[in-house]
Coordinates of C-alpha atoms (C1' of nucleotides) in Angstrom, one line a residue:
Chain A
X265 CA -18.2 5.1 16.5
X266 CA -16.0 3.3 14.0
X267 CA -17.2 2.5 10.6
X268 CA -17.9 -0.6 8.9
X269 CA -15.4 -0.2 6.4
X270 CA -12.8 0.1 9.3
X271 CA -14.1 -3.4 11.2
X272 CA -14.2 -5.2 8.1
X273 CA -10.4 -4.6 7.5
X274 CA -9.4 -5.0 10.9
X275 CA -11.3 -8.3 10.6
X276 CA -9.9 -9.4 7.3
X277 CA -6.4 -8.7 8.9
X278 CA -6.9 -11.3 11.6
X279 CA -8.6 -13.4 9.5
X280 CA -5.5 -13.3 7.4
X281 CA -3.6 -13.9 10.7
X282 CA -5.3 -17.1 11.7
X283 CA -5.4 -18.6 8.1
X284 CA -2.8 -20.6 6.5
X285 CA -1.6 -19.6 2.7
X286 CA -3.5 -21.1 0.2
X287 CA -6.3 -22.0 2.2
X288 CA -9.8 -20.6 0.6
X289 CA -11.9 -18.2 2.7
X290 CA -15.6 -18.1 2.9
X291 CA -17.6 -16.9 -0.1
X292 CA -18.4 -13.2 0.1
X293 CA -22.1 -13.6 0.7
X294 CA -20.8 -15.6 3.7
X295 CA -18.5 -13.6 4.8
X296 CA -20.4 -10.0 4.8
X297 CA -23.1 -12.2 7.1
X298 CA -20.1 -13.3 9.2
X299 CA -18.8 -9.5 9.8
X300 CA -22.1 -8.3 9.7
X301 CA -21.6 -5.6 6.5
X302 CA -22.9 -5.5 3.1
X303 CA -21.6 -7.4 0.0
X304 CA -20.1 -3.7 -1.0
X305 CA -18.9 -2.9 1.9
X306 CA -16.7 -6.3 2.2
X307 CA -15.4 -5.9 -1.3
X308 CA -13.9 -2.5 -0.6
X309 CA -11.8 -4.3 2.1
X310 CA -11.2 -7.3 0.2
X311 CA -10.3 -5.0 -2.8
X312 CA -8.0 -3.3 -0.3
X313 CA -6.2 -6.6 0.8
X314 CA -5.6 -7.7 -2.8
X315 CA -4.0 -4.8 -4.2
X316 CA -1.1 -5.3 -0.9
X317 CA -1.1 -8.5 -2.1
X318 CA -2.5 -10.5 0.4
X319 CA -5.0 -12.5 -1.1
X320 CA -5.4 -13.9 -4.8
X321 CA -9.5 -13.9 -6.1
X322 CA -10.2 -15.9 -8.8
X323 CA -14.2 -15.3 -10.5
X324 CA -16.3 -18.4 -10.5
X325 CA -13.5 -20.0 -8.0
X326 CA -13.0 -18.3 -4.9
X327 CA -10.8 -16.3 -2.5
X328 CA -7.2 -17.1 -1.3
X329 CA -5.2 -16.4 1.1
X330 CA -1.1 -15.7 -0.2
X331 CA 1.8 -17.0 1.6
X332 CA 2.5 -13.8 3.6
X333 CA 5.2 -12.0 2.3
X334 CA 7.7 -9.9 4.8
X335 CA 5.7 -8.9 7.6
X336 CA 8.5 -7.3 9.5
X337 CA 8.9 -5.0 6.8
X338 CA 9.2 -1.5 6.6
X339 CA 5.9 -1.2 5.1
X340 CA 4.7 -0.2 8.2
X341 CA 5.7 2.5 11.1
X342 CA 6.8 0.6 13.8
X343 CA 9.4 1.3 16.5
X344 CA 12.7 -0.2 16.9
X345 CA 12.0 -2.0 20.4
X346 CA 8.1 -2.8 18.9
X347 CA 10.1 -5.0 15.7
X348 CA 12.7 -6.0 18.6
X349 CA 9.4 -7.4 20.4
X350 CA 7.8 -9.1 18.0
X351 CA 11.0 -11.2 16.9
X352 CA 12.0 -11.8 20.8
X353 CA 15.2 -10.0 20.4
X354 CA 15.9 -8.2 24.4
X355 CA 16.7 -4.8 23.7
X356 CA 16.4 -1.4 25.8
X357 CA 18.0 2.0 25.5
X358 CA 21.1 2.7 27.3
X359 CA 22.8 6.3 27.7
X360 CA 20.3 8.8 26.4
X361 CA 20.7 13.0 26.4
X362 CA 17.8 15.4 25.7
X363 CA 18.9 18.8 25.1
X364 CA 16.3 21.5 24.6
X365 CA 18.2 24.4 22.3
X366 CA 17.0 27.4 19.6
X367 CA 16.2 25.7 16.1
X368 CA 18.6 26.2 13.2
X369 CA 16.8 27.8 10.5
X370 CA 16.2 24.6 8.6
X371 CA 14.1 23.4 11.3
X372 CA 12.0 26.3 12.4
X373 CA 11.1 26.3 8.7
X374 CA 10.4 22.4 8.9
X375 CA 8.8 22.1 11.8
X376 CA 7.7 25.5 12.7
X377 CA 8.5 26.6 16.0
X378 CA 11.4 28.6 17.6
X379 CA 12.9 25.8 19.5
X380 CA 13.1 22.4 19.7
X381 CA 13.7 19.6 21.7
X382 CA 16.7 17.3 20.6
X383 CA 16.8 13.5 22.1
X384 CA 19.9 11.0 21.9
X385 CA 20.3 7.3 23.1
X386 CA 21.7 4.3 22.2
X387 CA 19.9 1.1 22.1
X388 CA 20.9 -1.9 23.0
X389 CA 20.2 -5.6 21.8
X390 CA 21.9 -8.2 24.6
X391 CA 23.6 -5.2 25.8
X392 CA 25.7 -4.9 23.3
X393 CA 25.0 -1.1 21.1
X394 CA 23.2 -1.5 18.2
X395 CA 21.7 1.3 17.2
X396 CA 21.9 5.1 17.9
X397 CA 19.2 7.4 17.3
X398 CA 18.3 11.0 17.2
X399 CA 15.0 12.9 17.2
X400 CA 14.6 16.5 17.0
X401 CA 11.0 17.9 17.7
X402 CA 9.4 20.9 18.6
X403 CA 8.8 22.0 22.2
X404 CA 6.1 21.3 23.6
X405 CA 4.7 18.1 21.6
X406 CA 6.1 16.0 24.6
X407 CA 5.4 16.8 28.2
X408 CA 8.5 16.7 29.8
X409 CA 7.0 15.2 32.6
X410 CA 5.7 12.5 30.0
X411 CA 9.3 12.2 28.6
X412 CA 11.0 11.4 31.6
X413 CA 8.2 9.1 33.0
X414 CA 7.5 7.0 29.5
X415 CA 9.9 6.9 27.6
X416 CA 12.0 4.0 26.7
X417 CA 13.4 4.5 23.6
X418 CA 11.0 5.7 21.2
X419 CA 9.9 8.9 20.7
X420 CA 7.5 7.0 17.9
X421 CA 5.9 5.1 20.7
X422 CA 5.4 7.7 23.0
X423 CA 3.9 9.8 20.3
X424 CA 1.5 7.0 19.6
X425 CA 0.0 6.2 22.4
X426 CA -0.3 10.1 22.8
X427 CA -2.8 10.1 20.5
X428 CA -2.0 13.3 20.3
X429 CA -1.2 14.7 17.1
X430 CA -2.4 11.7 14.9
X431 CA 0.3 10.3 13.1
X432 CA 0.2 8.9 9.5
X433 CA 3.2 8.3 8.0
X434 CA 7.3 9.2 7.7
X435 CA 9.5 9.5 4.7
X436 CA 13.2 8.2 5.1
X437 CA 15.9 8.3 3.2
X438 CA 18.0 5.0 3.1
X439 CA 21.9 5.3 3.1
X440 CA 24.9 4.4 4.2
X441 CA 27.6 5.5 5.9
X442 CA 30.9 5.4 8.1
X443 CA 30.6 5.8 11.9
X444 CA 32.5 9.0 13.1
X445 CA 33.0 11.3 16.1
X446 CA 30.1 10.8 18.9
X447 CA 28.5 8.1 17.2
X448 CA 31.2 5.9 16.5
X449 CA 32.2 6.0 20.1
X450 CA 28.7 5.7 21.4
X451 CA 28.1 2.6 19.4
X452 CA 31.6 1.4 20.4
X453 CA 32.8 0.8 17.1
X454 CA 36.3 2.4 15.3
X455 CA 36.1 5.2 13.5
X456 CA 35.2 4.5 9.9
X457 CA 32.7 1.4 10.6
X458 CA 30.4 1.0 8.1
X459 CA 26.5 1.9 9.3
X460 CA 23.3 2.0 7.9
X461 CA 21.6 5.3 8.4
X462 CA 17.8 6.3 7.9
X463 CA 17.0 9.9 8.0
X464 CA 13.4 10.3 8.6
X465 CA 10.6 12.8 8.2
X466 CA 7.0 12.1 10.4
X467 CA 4.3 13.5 9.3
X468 CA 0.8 13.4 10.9
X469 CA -2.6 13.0 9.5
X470 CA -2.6 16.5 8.1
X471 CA 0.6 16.8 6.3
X472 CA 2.3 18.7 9.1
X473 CA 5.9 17.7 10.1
X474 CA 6.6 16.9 13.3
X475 CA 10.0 14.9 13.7
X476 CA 13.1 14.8 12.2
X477 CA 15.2 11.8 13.0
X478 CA 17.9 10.3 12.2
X479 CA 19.0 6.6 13.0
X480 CA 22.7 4.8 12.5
X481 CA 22.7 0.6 12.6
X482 CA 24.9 -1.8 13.2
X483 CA 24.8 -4.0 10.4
X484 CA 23.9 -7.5 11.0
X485 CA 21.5 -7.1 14.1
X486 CA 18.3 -5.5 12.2
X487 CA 17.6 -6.8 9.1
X488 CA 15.1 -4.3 7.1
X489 CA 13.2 -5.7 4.1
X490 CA 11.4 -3.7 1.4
X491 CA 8.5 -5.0 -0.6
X492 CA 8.4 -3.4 -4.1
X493 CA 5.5 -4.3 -6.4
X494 CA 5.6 -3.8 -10.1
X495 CA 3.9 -0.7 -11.1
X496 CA -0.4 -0.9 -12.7
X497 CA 1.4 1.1 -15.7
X498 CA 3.9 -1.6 -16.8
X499 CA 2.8 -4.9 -14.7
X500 CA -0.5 -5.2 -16.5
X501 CA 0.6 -3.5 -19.7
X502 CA -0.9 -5.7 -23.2
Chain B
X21 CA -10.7 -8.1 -22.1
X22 CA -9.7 -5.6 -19.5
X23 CA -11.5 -5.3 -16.5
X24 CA -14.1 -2.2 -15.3
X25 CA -11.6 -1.7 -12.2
X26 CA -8.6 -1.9 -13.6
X27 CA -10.0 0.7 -16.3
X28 CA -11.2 2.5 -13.5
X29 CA -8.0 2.0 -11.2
X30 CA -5.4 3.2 -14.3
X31 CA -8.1 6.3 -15.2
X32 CA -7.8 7.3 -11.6
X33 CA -4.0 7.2 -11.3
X34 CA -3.6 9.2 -14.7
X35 CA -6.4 11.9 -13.4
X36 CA -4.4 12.3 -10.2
X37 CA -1.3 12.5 -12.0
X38 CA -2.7 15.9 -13.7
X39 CA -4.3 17.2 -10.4
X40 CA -2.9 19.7 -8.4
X41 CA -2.5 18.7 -4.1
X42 CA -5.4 20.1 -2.2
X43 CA -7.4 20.2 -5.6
X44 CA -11.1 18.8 -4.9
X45 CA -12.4 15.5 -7.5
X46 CA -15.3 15.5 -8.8
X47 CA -18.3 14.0 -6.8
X48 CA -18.2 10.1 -6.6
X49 CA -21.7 10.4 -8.8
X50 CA -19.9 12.3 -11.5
X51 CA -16.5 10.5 -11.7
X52 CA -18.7 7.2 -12.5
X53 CA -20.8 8.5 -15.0
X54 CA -17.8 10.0 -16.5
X55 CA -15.5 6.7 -16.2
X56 CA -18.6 4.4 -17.3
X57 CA -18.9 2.4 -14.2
X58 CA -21.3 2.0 -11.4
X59 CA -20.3 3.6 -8.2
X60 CA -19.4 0.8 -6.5
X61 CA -16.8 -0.3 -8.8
X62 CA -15.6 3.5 -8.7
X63 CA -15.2 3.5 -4.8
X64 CA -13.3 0.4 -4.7
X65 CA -11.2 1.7 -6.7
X66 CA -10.9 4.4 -4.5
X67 CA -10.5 2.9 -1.9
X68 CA -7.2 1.4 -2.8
X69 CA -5.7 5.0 -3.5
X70 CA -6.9 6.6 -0.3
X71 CA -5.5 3.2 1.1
X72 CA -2.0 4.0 -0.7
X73 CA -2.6 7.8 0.6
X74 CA -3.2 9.3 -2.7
X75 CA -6.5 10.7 -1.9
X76 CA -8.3 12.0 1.3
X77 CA -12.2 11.7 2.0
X78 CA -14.5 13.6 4.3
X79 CA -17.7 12.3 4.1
X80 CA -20.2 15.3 3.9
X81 CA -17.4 17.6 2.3
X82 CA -15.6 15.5 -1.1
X83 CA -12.6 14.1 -1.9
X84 CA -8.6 15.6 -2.1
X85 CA -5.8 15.4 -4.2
X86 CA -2.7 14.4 -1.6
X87 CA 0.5 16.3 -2.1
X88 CA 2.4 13.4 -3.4
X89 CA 4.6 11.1 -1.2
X90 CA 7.7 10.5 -2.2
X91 CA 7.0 9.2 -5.9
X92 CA 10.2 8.0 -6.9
X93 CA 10.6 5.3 -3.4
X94 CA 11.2 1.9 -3.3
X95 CA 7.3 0.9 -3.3
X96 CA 7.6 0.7 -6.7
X97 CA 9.4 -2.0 -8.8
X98 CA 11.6 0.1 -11.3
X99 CA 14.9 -0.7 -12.4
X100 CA 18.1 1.5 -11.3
X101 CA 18.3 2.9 -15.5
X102 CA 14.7 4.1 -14.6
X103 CA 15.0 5.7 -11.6
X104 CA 17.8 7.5 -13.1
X105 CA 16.2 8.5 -16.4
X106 CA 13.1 10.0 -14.2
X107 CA 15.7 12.5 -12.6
X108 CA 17.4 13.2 -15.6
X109 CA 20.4 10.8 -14.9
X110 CA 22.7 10.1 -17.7
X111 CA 23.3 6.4 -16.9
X112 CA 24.8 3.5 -18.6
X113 CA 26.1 0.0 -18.4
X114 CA 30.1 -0.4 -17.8
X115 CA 31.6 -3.8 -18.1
X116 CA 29.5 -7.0 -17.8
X117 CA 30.2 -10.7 -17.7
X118 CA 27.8 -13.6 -18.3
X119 CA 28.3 -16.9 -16.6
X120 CA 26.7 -19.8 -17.6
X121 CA 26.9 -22.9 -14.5
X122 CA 25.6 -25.4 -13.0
X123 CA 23.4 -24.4 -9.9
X124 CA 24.5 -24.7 -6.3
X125 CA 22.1 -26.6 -3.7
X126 CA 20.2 -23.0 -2.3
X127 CA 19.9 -21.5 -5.6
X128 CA 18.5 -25.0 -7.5
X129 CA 16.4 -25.5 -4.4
X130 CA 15.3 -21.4 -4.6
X131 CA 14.6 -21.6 -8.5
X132 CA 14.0 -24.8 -9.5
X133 CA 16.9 -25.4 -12.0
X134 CA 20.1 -27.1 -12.4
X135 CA 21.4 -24.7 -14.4
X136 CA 21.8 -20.8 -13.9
X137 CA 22.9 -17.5 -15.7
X138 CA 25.2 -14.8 -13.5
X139 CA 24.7 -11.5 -15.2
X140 CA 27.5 -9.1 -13.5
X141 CA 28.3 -5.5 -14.3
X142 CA 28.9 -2.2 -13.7
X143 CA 26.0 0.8 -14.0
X144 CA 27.9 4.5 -14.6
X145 CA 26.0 7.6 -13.9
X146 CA 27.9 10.3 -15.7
X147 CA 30.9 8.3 -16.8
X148 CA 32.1 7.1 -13.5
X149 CA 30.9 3.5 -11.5
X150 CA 27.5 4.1 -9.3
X151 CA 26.6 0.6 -8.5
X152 CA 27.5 -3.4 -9.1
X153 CA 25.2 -5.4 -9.8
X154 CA 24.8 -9.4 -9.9
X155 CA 21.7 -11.3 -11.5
X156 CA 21.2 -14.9 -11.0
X157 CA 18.2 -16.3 -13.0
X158 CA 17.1 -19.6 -14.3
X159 CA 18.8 -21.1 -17.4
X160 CA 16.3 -20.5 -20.6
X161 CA 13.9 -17.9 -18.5
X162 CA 16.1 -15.2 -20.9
X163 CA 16.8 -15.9 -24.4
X164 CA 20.4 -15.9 -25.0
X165 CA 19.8 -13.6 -28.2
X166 CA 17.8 -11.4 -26.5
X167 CA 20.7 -11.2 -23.6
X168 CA 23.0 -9.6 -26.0
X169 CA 20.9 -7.6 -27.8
X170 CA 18.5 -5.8 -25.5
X171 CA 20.3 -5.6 -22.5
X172 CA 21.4 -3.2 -21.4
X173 CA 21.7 -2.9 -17.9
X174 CA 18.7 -4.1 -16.4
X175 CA 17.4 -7.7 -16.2
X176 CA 14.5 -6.4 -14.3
X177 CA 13.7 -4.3 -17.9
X178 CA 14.3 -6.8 -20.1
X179 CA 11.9 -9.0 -18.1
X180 CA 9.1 -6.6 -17.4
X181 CA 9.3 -6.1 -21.9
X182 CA 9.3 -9.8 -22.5
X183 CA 6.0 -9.8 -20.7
X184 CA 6.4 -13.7 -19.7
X185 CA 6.5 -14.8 -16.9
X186 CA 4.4 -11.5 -15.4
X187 CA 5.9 -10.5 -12.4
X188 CA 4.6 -8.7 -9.3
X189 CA 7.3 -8.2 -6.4
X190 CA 10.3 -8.3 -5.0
X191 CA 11.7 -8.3 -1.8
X192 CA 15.1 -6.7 -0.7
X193 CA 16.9 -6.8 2.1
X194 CA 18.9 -3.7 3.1
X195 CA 22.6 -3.6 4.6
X196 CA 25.5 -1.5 4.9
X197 CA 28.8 -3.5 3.5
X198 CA 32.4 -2.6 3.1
X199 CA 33.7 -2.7 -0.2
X200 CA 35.8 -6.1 -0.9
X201 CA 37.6 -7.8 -3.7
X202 CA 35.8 -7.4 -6.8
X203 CA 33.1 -5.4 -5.9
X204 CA 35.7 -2.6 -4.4
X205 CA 37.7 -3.0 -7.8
X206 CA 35.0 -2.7 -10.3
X207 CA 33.5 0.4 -8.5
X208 CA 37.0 1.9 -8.2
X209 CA 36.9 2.7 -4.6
X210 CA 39.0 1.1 -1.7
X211 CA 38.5 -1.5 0.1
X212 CA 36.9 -1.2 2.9
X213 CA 34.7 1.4 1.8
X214 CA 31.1 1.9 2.4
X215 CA 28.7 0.2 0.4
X216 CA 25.0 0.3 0.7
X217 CA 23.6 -3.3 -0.3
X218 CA 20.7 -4.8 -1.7
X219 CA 19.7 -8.6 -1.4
X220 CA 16.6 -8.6 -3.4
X221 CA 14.0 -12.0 -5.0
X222 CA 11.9 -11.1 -7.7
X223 CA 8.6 -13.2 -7.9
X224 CA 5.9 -13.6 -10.3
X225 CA 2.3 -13.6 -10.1
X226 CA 2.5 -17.1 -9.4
X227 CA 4.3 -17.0 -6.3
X228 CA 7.9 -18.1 -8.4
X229 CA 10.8 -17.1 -7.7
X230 CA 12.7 -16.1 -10.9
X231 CA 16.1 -13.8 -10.3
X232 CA 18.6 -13.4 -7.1
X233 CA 20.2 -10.2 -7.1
X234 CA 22.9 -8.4 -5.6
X235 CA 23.2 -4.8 -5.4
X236 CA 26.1 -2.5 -4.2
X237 CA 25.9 0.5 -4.2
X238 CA 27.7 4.0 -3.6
X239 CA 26.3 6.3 -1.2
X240 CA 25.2 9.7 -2.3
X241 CA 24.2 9.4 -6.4
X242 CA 21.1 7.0 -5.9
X243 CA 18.6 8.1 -3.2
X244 CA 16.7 5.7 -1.4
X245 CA 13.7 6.4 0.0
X246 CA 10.6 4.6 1.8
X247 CA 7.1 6.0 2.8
X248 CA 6.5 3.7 6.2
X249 CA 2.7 4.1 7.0
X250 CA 0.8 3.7 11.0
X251 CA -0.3 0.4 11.4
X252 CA -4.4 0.2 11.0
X253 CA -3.7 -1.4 14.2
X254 CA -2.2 1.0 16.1
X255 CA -3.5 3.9 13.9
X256 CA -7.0 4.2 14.4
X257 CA -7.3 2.5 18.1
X258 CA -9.4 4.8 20.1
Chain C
dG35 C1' -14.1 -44.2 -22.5
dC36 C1' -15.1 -39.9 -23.8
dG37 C1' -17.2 -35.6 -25.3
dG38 C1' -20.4 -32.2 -24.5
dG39 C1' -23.9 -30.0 -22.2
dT40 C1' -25.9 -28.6 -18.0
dC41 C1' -25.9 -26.7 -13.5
dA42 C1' -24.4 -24.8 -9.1
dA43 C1' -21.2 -21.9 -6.9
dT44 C1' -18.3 -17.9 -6.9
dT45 C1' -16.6 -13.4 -8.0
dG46 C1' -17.6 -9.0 -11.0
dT47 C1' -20.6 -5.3 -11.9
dC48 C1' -24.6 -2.5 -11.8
dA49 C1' -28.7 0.4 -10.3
dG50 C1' -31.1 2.6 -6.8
dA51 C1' -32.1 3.9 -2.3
dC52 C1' -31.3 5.7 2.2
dA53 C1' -28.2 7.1 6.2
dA54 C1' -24.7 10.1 8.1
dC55 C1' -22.2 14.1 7.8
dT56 C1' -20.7 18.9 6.6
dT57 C1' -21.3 23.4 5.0
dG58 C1' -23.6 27.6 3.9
dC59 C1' -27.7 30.2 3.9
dC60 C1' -31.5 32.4 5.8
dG61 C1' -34.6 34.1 9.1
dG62 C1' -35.8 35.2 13.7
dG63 C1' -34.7 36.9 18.2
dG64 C1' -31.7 39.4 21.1
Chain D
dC268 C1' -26.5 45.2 14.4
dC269 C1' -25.0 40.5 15.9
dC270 C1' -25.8 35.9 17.1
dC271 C1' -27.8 31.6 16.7
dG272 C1' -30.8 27.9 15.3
dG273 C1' -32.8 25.4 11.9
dC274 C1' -33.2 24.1 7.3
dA275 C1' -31.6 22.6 2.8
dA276 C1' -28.3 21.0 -0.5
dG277 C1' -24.5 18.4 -1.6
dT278 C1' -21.2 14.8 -0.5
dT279 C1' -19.4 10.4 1.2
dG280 C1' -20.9 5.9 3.7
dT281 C1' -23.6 1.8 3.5
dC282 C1' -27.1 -1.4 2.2
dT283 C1' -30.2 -4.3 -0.8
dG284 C1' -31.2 -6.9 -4.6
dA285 C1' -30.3 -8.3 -9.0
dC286 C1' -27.9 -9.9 -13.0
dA287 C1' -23.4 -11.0 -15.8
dA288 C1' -19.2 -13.6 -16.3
dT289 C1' -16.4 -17.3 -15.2
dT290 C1' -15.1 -21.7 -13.4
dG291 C1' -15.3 -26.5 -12.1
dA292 C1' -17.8 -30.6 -11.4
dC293 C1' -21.4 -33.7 -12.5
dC294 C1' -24.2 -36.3 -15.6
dC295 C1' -25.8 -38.2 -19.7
dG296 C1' -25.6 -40.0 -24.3
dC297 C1' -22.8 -41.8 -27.7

DNA sequence: GCGGGTCAATTGTCAGACAACTTGCCGGGG
DNA sequence: CCCCGGCAAGTTGTCTGACAATTGACCCGC
């Protein structure tokens, strides 16, 4: 059974969704009726929402709703071909390897197994090679069978509709680079291209590490946007 | 007169900023009687954090310090001197030039002036060129006195200290470049080099937008990082 | 016309209660 | 002795009702 707190934010979200910026939602008395939830229940969402910056409240005014800032961002954990999707863009994944191999020491250490499962591809926007992509995980999190029948891409997607381990969030490391060797030549660029790499770190709900991944871009074709807020400590300094 | 949650909200930060990961808080009866507010106000507080994955509840069992994310990322607004100051980065400003000209049609539209200020220069880490930078921002928003006297590297600080207008966010977008032209001579490398970029708008609380910036930057001495959480959507479908 | 007071509406906070859940303890039965 | 079931205490989750603080509009008297 999922808990109020959880409906009311998925609620708010598509409220949010539906309503255009600046408009004024519903009083809160209103509102908890609506969703059926207490007062204190509602505000813990709404309290939620405002502090991502999503809705302004003003006391003895009302609530309302802020012209969305990036929602493509990297905020959240989505896969290249789910961002793809949701801006129309065709893409799929062209040559792909998956090699299964002893770990190094680094990533026994990381991820905590003996041997690990390495996957390659490139993926294609148009056809043309935007991106390549490698993810090294542990055996056994993926069913081969699984692997060869569902995936498309993205070892994040396949992981997530898994279910299984719950995932919660990666750590990546923003850079940039020139293409060389294999990945210059799968991307078919010239040696010395300049790409924009992501080295990431997934963790699931309990702190474990379970993919290491590393991603090169074509500049130009993804555009990744960053939200950064001004910190409690300074922003609402006297 | 500052507000119970925000009292509550900074308290929190600051006790988790002492606690050790895995550590268990207080009981949410205790942590209100000890902060001075009602519970309610406490847990939306809390809310928020365990929303930002700062804190971990199990209803039945208490609530957990989270081994820290990443706390030096791009969620947070700080300026590049900062950053580096928080690693223990000798950093400094090279040679800067201040423009004063007339606006053209995307940046009077953007800001809302005729006239603008270009703020260019160089940031050294250690004596040799790190990162170019170029500010454009409203005529008047900065003082030309204060320009040349407490600058020193960072619009983004002098803003934040001159506590008017109060801003909130900013959003970046993120490319790899090649070095060209001026940028490749002021940072000393070749051109053609790699450059990792920064195309960021600073807004206030208001929903203004106040400074375009440009950022280049070399790859390797500033670290980049980004925390990229599941989707509520995804996240917690059954 | 204008100034001030009043009033309704809204968000902010509080106090108290009960529900749901987890863990550990203790006692009884095997 | 071990296992297991129930009980009790402690914690987070939610609800109810109330009052405080703030804002904006209305109305009335001057």
């Amino acid at each position: 059974m999922i808990k109020p707190y959880q409906r009311t934010a998925l609620a708010l979200d598509e409220l949010l969704d539906r309503s255009q910026p600046g408009e004024v939602l519903p009083s809160e008395p209103k509102l908890a009726e609506q969703l059926g939830v207490s007062r204190a229940t509602l505000r813990e969402a709404m309290r939620a929402l405002e502090d991502r910056g999503r809705i302004v409240r003003r006391q003895g005014v009302g609530t309302y709703v802020r012209p969305t800032i990036i929602e493509a961002g990297l905020e959240e954990l989505v896969s290249i071909e789910s961002m793809a999707a949701s801006v129309g863009l065709d893409v799929e994944m062209g040559d792909s390897e998956i090699h299964r191999r002893n770990a190094n020491p680094d990533e026994a250490e990381l991820l905590g197994v003996d041997k690990v499962v390495e996957i390659r591809r490139v993926i294609l926007a148009e056809g043309v090679p935007v991106a390549y992509l490698v993810d090294t995980i542990g055996e056994g999190l993926i069913q081969e069978a699984v692997l060869s029948r569902e995936f498309h891409g993205s070892v994040l997607d396949v992981l997530l509709k898994g279910g299984e381990p719950e995932l919660e969030y990666s750590t990546s490391e923003i850079s940039a680079v020139s293409a060389e060797g294999r990945v210059a030549d799968r991307l078919r660029v010239s040696e010395g291209s300049v790409l924009l790499q992501f080295e990431a770190s997934l963790f699931t709900k309990d702190g474990e590490l379970v993919d290491l991944s590393q991603s090169y871009f074509l500049p130009g074709t993804f555009k990744f946007h960053v939200v950064r807020r001004v910190g409690r400590r300074l922003g609402t300094a006297a």
